[in-house]
Tab-separated table of C-alpha atoms and ligand atoms in Angstrom:
chain	number	residue	atom	x	y	z
D	129	MET	CA	-0.038	0.362	-0.018
D	130	GLY	CA	2.507	2.474	-0.935
D	131	ILE	CA	0.892	4.514	-3.481
D	132	VAL	CA	-2.261	5.413	-1.778
D	133	SER	CA	-1.831	5.654	2.180
D	134	PRO	CA	-5.030	3.758	3.875
D	135	GLY	CA	-5.882	5.787	6.959
D	136	PHE	CA	-5.837	9.007	4.539
D	137	PHE	CA	-9.627	8.807	3.760
D	138	GLY	CA	-10.952	9.246	7.508
D	139	ARG	CA	-11.706	8.087	10.651
D	140	ARG	CA	-11.339	4.682	11.884
D	141	ARG	CA	-14.585	3.340	13.894
D	142	GLN	CA	-13.440	-0.611	14.683
D	143	GLY	CA	-15.818	-2.623	15.717
D	144	ASP	CA	-18.303	-1.400	13.195
D	145	PRO	CA	-20.209	-4.372	12.157
D	146	ALA	CA	-20.553	-2.679	8.277
D	147	LEU	CA	-17.063	-2.229	8.133
D	148	PRO	CA	-14.801	-4.784	6.418
D	149	PRO	CA	-11.535	-5.861	8.020
D	150	GLY	CA	-8.572	-2.563	7.042
D	151	GLN	CA	-11.225	-0.098	5.670
D	152	TYR	CA	-11.712	3.243	7.031
D	153	LEU	CA	-15.182	4.899	6.839
D	154	THR	CA	-15.503	8.436	4.996
D	155	GLU	CA	-18.233	10.810	4.412
D	156	SER	CA	-16.589	11.983	0.795
D	157	PHE	CA	-16.409	10.297	-2.209
D	158	PRO	CA	-13.369	9.919	-3.476
D	159	VAL	CA	-12.790	9.418	-7.427
D	160	LEU	CA	-9.514	7.712	-8.634
D	161	SER	CA	-8.908	8.849	-11.722
D	162	ALA	CA	-7.007	5.949	-14.070
D	163	GLY	CA	-7.466	8.501	-16.902
D	164	PRO	CA	-9.293	11.039	-18.909
D	165	THR	CA	-13.311	10.837	-18.048
D	166	PRO	CA	-15.642	10.122	-21.032
D	167	ARG	CA	-18.329	12.500	-21.780
D	168	ILE	CA	-21.209	9.574	-23.070
D	169	ALA	CA	-24.022	12.065	-24.728
D	170	PRO	CA	-27.105	10.440	-24.110
D	171	GLU	CA	-28.193	9.701	-27.546
D	172	GLU	CA	-24.942	8.037	-28.071
D	173	TRP	CA	-25.377	5.653	-24.882
D	174	GLU	CA	-25.885	2.301	-25.372
D	175	PHE	CA	-25.302	-0.928	-23.121
D	176	THR	CA	-25.192	-4.357	-24.594
D	177	ILE	CA	-24.911	-7.612	-23.112
D	178	THR	CA	-23.397	-10.155	-25.783
D	179	THR	CA	-23.830	-14.208	-25.170
D	180	GLU	CA	-21.391	-16.738	-25.796
D	181	THR	CA	-23.235	-17.313	-29.391
D	182	GLY	CA	-22.672	-13.747	-30.254
D	183	GLN	CA	-26.285	-12.453	-29.492
D	184	VAL	CA	-26.389	-8.885	-28.670
D	185	HIS	CA	-29.275	-7.433	-26.597
D	186	ARG	CA	-29.186	-4.041	-26.878
D	187	TRP	CA	-30.955	-0.740	-24.576
D	188	SER	CA	-30.954	2.724	-25.770
D	189	TRP	CA	-30.800	5.571	-22.494
D	190	ASP	CA	-34.685	5.744	-23.159
D	191	GLU	CA	-35.074	1.893	-23.957
D	192	PHE	CA	-33.137	1.739	-20.385
D	193	LEU	CA	-34.621	4.119	-18.697
D	194	ALA	CA	-38.372	2.855	-19.756
D	195	LEU	CA	-36.967	-0.574	-17.932
D	196	LYS	CA	-37.939	-1.109	-13.899
D	197	GLN	CA	-36.223	0.910	-11.928
D	198	ASP	CA	-34.824	0.495	-8.466
D	199	ASP	CA	-34.000	2.376	-5.420
D	200	VAL	CA	-31.088	0.773	-3.528
D	201	THR	CA	-29.277	2.359	-0.619
D	202	GLN	CA	-25.637	0.155	-0.148
D	203	ASP	CA	-22.535	0.182	1.655
D	204	ILE	CA	-19.750	0.304	-0.570
D	205	HIS	CA	-15.934	-0.689	-0.213
D	206	CYS	CA	-13.009	0.733	-1.829
D	207	VAL	CA	-9.949	-1.146	-2.099
D	208	THR	CA	-7.547	1.719	-1.282
D	209	SER	CA	-9.233	2.129	1.972
D	210	TRP	CA	-12.691	3.907	1.978
D	211	SER	CA	-16.209	2.709	3.183
D	212	LYS	CA	-18.968	4.956	2.639
D	213	LEU	CA	-22.009	3.943	4.233
D	214	GLY	CA	-25.593	3.812	3.123
D	215	THR	CA	-25.082	5.495	-0.455
D	216	SER	CA	-28.395	5.986	-2.219
D	217	TRP	CA	-28.607	4.980	-5.896
D	218	ARG	CA	-31.366	4.305	-8.562
D	219	GLY	CA	-30.693	2.273	-11.965
D	220	VAL	CA	-31.914	-1.339	-13.380
D	221	SER	CA	-31.347	-4.316	-11.237
D	222	LEU	CA	-28.979	-6.928	-13.724
D	223	ASP	CA	-32.043	-9.381	-13.056
D	224	THR	CA	-34.244	-7.173	-15.387
D	225	LEU	CA	-32.191	-6.805	-18.115
D	226	PHE	CA	-30.534	-10.299	-18.043
D	227	GLU	CA	-34.312	-11.740	-17.806
D	228	SER	CA	-33.961	-12.314	-21.874
D	229	VAL	CA	-31.084	-13.623	-22.371
D	230	GLU	CA	-29.887	-17.246	-22.683
D	231	SER	CA	-26.972	-18.316	-21.394
D	232	ASP	CA	-25.157	-21.202	-19.917
D	233	CYS	CA	-21.921	-19.178	-19.198
D	234	GLU	CA	-20.363	-18.638	-15.281
D	235	PHE	CA	-18.534	-15.235	-15.809
D	236	THR	CA	-19.172	-12.109	-17.486
D	237	MET	CA	-16.730	-9.166	-18.431
D	238	ALA	CA	-18.006	-5.673	-17.453
D	239	HIS	CA	-16.504	-2.996	-20.691
D	240	SER	CA	-16.381	0.396	-20.079
D	241	TYR	CA	-16.564	3.462	-22.089
D	242	GLY	CA	-12.450	4.417	-22.299
D	243	GLY	CA	-11.399	0.966	-22.371
D	244	TYR	CA	-11.800	-0.316	-18.772
D	245	THR	CA	-12.601	-3.817	-18.073
D	246	THR	CA	-13.482	-5.675	-14.831
D	247	ASN	CA	-14.352	-9.505	-14.564
D	248	VAL	CA	-17.207	-10.262	-12.514
D	249	PRO	CA	-18.585	-13.942	-12.032
D	250	LEU	CA	-22.446	-13.934	-13.027
D	251	ASP	CA	-23.442	-15.242	-9.945
D	252	ASP	CA	-22.354	-11.738	-8.149
D	253	LEU	CA	-24.807	-9.561	-10.885
D	254	LEU	CA	-27.915	-11.956	-10.352
D	255	GLY	CA	-29.968	-12.569	-7.209
D	256	GLY	CA	-30.513	-8.368	-6.430
D	257	LYS	CA	-26.908	-8.360	-6.074
D	258	ALA	CA	-25.687	-5.703	-8.385
D	259	TRP	CA	-27.122	-2.317	-10.636
D	260	ILE	CA	-26.876	-0.209	-13.780
D	261	ALA	CA	-26.640	2.678	-11.497
D	262	HIS	CA	-27.622	6.195	-13.546
D	263	GLU	CA	-28.241	8.293	-10.204
D	264	PHE	CA	-26.367	8.874	-6.988
D	265	ASP	CA	-28.296	10.930	-4.036
D	266	GLY	CA	-31.104	11.746	-6.369
D	267	GLU	CA	-28.895	13.657	-8.989
D	268	ALA	CA	-27.538	12.226	-12.015
D	269	LEU	CA	-24.506	10.205	-11.997
D	270	GLU	CA	-21.708	13.081	-12.489
D	271	PRO	CA	-19.330	11.475	-15.603
D	272	ALA	CA	-16.286	11.841	-12.703
D	273	HIS	CA	-18.432	9.035	-10.615
D	274	GLY	CA	-19.095	7.064	-13.813
D	275	GLY	CA	-22.240	8.483	-14.731
D	276	PRO	CA	-24.072	8.822	-17.124
D	277	ALA	CA	-24.632	5.080	-16.009
D	278	ARG	CA	-21.998	2.526	-14.137
D	279	LEU	CA	-22.037	-0.986	-12.913
D	280	LEU	CA	-23.209	-1.312	-9.099
D	281	VAL	CA	-21.829	-4.232	-7.457
D	282	PRO	CA	-21.627	-3.150	-3.829
D	283	HIS	CA	-20.980	-6.264	-1.891
D	284	LEU	CA	-17.723	-6.715	-3.917
D	285	TYR	CA	-14.460	-3.792	-3.732
D	286	PHE	CA	-15.505	-0.877	-5.115
D	287	TRP	CA	-13.485	-1.432	-8.874
D	288	LYS	CA	-15.622	-3.926	-9.527
D	289	SER	CA	-18.433	-0.743	-9.855
D	290	ALA	CA	-16.948	-0.339	-13.392
D	291	LYS	CA	-17.687	3.415	-14.497
D	292	TRP	CA	-19.166	4.141	-17.758
D	293	VAL	CA	-20.215	1.108	-18.294
D	294	ARG	CA	-21.110	-0.112	-21.896
D	295	GLY	CA	-21.942	-3.710	-21.753
D	296	LEU	CA	-20.874	-7.220	-20.080
D	297	GLU	CA	-19.621	-10.000	-22.689
D	298	LEU	CA	-20.821	-13.526	-21.021
D	299	LEU	CA	-17.927	-15.787	-20.846
D	300	ARG	CA	-17.455	-19.042	-20.512
D	301	GLN	CA	-14.265	-19.053	-17.947
D	302	ASP	CA	-12.640	-16.598	-16.138
D	303	GLU	CA	-10.336	-14.145	-17.338
D	304	PRO	CA	-8.838	-10.816	-15.775
D	305	GLY	CA	-9.962	-7.281	-16.379
D	306	PHE	CA	-7.668	-4.309	-16.205
D	307	TRP	CA	-7.141	-4.087	-12.629
D	308	GLU	CA	-7.006	-7.840	-12.381
D	309	SER	CA	-4.098	-8.435	-15.020
D	310	ASN	CA	-1.943	-5.923	-13.016
D	311	GLY	CA	-1.328	-7.315	-9.309
D	312	TYR	CA	-5.831	-6.594	-8.522
D	313	HIS	CA	-7.678	-10.064	-6.945
D	314	MET	CA	-9.607	-11.880	-9.279
D	315	TYR	CA	-12.786	-11.509	-7.408
D	316	GLY	CA	-12.304	-8.775	-4.430
D	317	ASP	CA	-14.659	-9.794	-1.578
D	318	PRO	CA	-14.202	-7.178	0.816
D	319	TRP	CA	-15.227	-9.243	4.054
D	320	ARG	CA	-12.209	-11.683	3.013
D	321	GLU	CA	-9.606	-8.601	2.508
D	322	GLU	CA	-9.440	-10.261	-1.120
D	323	ARG	CA	-7.257	-7.169	-2.161
D	324	TYR	CA	-4.482	-8.395	-4.240
D	325	TRP	CA	-3.253	-11.565	-6.292
S	65	MET	CA	25.751	-25.001	-28.188
S	66	THR	CA	22.461	-23.028	-27.954
S	67	ASP	CA	22.038	-19.416	-29.290
S	68	TYR	CA	20.953	-17.648	-26.474
S	69	LEU	CA	22.072	-17.205	-23.221
S	70	ASP	CA	20.420	-18.074	-19.288
S	71	GLY	CA	18.006	-15.185	-18.813
S	72	ASN	CA	20.282	-14.377	-15.940
S	73	ALA	CA	22.652	-12.290	-18.030
S	74	ALA	CA	20.923	-9.807	-18.489
S	75	ALA	CA	21.222	-8.729	-14.910
S	76	GLY	CA	23.923	-6.573	-15.568
S	77	PRO	CA	22.025	-4.537	-18.830
S	78	LEU	CA	18.762	-4.445	-16.610
S	79	SER	CA	20.183	-3.485	-13.049
S	80	GLU	CA	21.724	-0.388	-15.416
S	81	PHE	CA	18.523	0.478	-16.720
S	82	PHE	CA	16.573	0.138	-13.616
S	83	ALA	CA	18.967	2.405	-11.435
S	84	ILE	CA	18.866	5.308	-13.449
S	85	ASP	CA	15.692	7.726	-13.568
S	86	VAL	CA	13.488	5.938	-15.783
S	87	THR	CA	11.539	8.816	-16.405
S	88	THR	CA	14.496	10.275	-18.603
S	89	ALA	CA	14.415	7.496	-20.817
S	90	ARG	CA	12.720	7.980	-24.521
S	91	GLY	CA	9.931	5.513	-24.689
S	92	ARG	CA	7.369	4.423	-27.774
S	93	CYS	CA	3.744	4.185	-27.579
S	94	LEU	CA	2.841	1.372	-28.953
S	95	HIS	CA	-0.852	2.329	-30.183
S	96	CYS	CA	0.311	5.729	-31.401
S	97	GLY	CA	4.002	5.218	-32.274
S	98	ARG	CA	4.863	8.729	-30.388
S	99	THR	CA	8.075	8.886	-28.679
S	100	ASP	CA	8.987	11.018	-26.235
S	101	ALA	CA	10.806	11.034	-22.227
S	102	LEU	CA	8.410	9.063	-19.793
S	103	ALA	CA	8.703	12.653	-18.117
S	104	THR	CA	6.503	14.178	-20.599
S	105	ALA	CA	3.539	11.427	-20.006
S	106	GLN	CA	0.436	11.943	-18.275
S	107	LEU	CA	0.898	10.893	-14.757
S	108	TYR	CA	-2.176	9.216	-13.189
S	109	PRO	CA	-0.529	8.849	-9.197
S	110	ASN	CA	-4.191	8.576	-7.510
S	111	SER	CA	-5.578	5.751	-9.018
S	112	HIS	CA	-5.347	1.883	-7.518
S	113	GLY	CA	-2.062	2.432	-9.137
S	114	LEU	CA	0.341	4.388	-10.606
S	115	LEU	CA	-0.444	4.904	-14.576
S	116	LEU	CA	1.558	6.684	-17.196
S	117	ARG	CA	-0.609	7.646	-20.507
S	118	CYS	CA	0.649	8.906	-23.732
S	119	PRO	CA	0.581	12.627	-24.529
S	120	GLY	CA	-0.137	12.281	-28.209
S	121	CYS	CA	-3.353	9.442	-27.658
S	122	THR	CA	-3.402	8.976	-23.655
S	123	GLU	CA	-3.345	5.206	-24.510
S	124	ILE	CA	-1.904	3.621	-21.407
S	125	LEU	CA	2.274	3.308	-21.521
S	126	LEU	CA	2.547	1.909	-17.690
S	127	ARG	CA	1.224	0.850	-14.657
S	128	LEU	CA	2.996	-0.147	-11.557
S	129	VAL	CA	1.005	-1.438	-8.803
S	130	ASP	CA	2.524	-1.538	-4.852
S	131	THR	CA	0.385	-4.276	-3.223
S	132	GLY	CA	3.027	-4.438	-0.293
S	133	ASP	CA	4.193	-7.486	-0.881
S	134	THR	CA	5.356	-7.155	-4.504
S	135	VAL	CA	5.200	-4.285	-7.454
S	136	CYS	CA	3.673	-5.105	-10.405
S	137	LEU	CA	4.849	-3.360	-13.648
S	138	ASP	CA	3.350	-3.298	-17.042
S	139	LEU	CA	5.663	-2.019	-19.512
S	140	HIS	CA	3.341	-3.560	-23.183
S	141	GLY	CA	2.143	-0.128	-24.141
S	142	LEU	CA	5.913	0.969	-24.956
S	143	SER	CA	7.201	-0.578	-27.740
S	144	PHE	CA	10.573	-0.165	-26.946
S	145	VAL	CA	12.385	2.052	-23.722
S	146	GLU	CA	15.557	4.190	-25.219
S	147	LEU	CA	18.394	5.597	-22.575
S	148	HIS	CA	21.045	7.702	-23.581
S	149	ARG	CA	24.666	7.520	-21.568
S	150	ASP	CA	25.972	11.015	-20.515
P	642	ZN	ZN1	0.401	7.148	-28.058
């Protein structure tokens, strides 16, 4: 942890059952910037799910907003050791998006505008555990935080919640994404401190 | 008789390379071919690791992740790195 110093982001509240091991609470919402922020206009935006047969399920911005919307409150945990409790999001459950998708695959790769990728098992996206979120705290999600829409998988470290998400690719075998190919854990469970290889 | 040497024979030249300030070396971007001192690249230090991006095309030249026990260096965005001796 030489690059981002643990403890920089806030106060420790040891013994808080909502706080995974090695995490610190923050009230702010730190932005970790790995590159230029993509600016995607709604009319250009689309979200796709691509199956192993090459079938592409596609939603435009308007089609996406017409789907059933969920309002969820979730704790989020960044691997750089900040946690933020009780964050409010609005978005579409992956269960809704996968309703019409037929696949035998167990793994997915999330792809983002700007080229970022991260791998998430399909089981971790279904069962009310993950969303494509487009509002934070009642406001449109800012580009710095991944707007127009980001993946939200709050039970895994937050690098799995890909900003500027544009699609999911179904995979027969697990493959490393952007950070997973250079030091970061393939799964990333904050309760097991699965930070690195 | 093989026509290659054991990899440990590369230790000398590599130690010379990594002993210097590598940001003064010139690197070529694998994506757009721009060749410039790494010191002119765009540094994103505040991510999940350290990233250097090409000032021409913004693709990634170099990634460094410090996990505490190990340091992972990814140079695959550089098609070569060139060092001039003074
Ligand atoms: Zn370039």
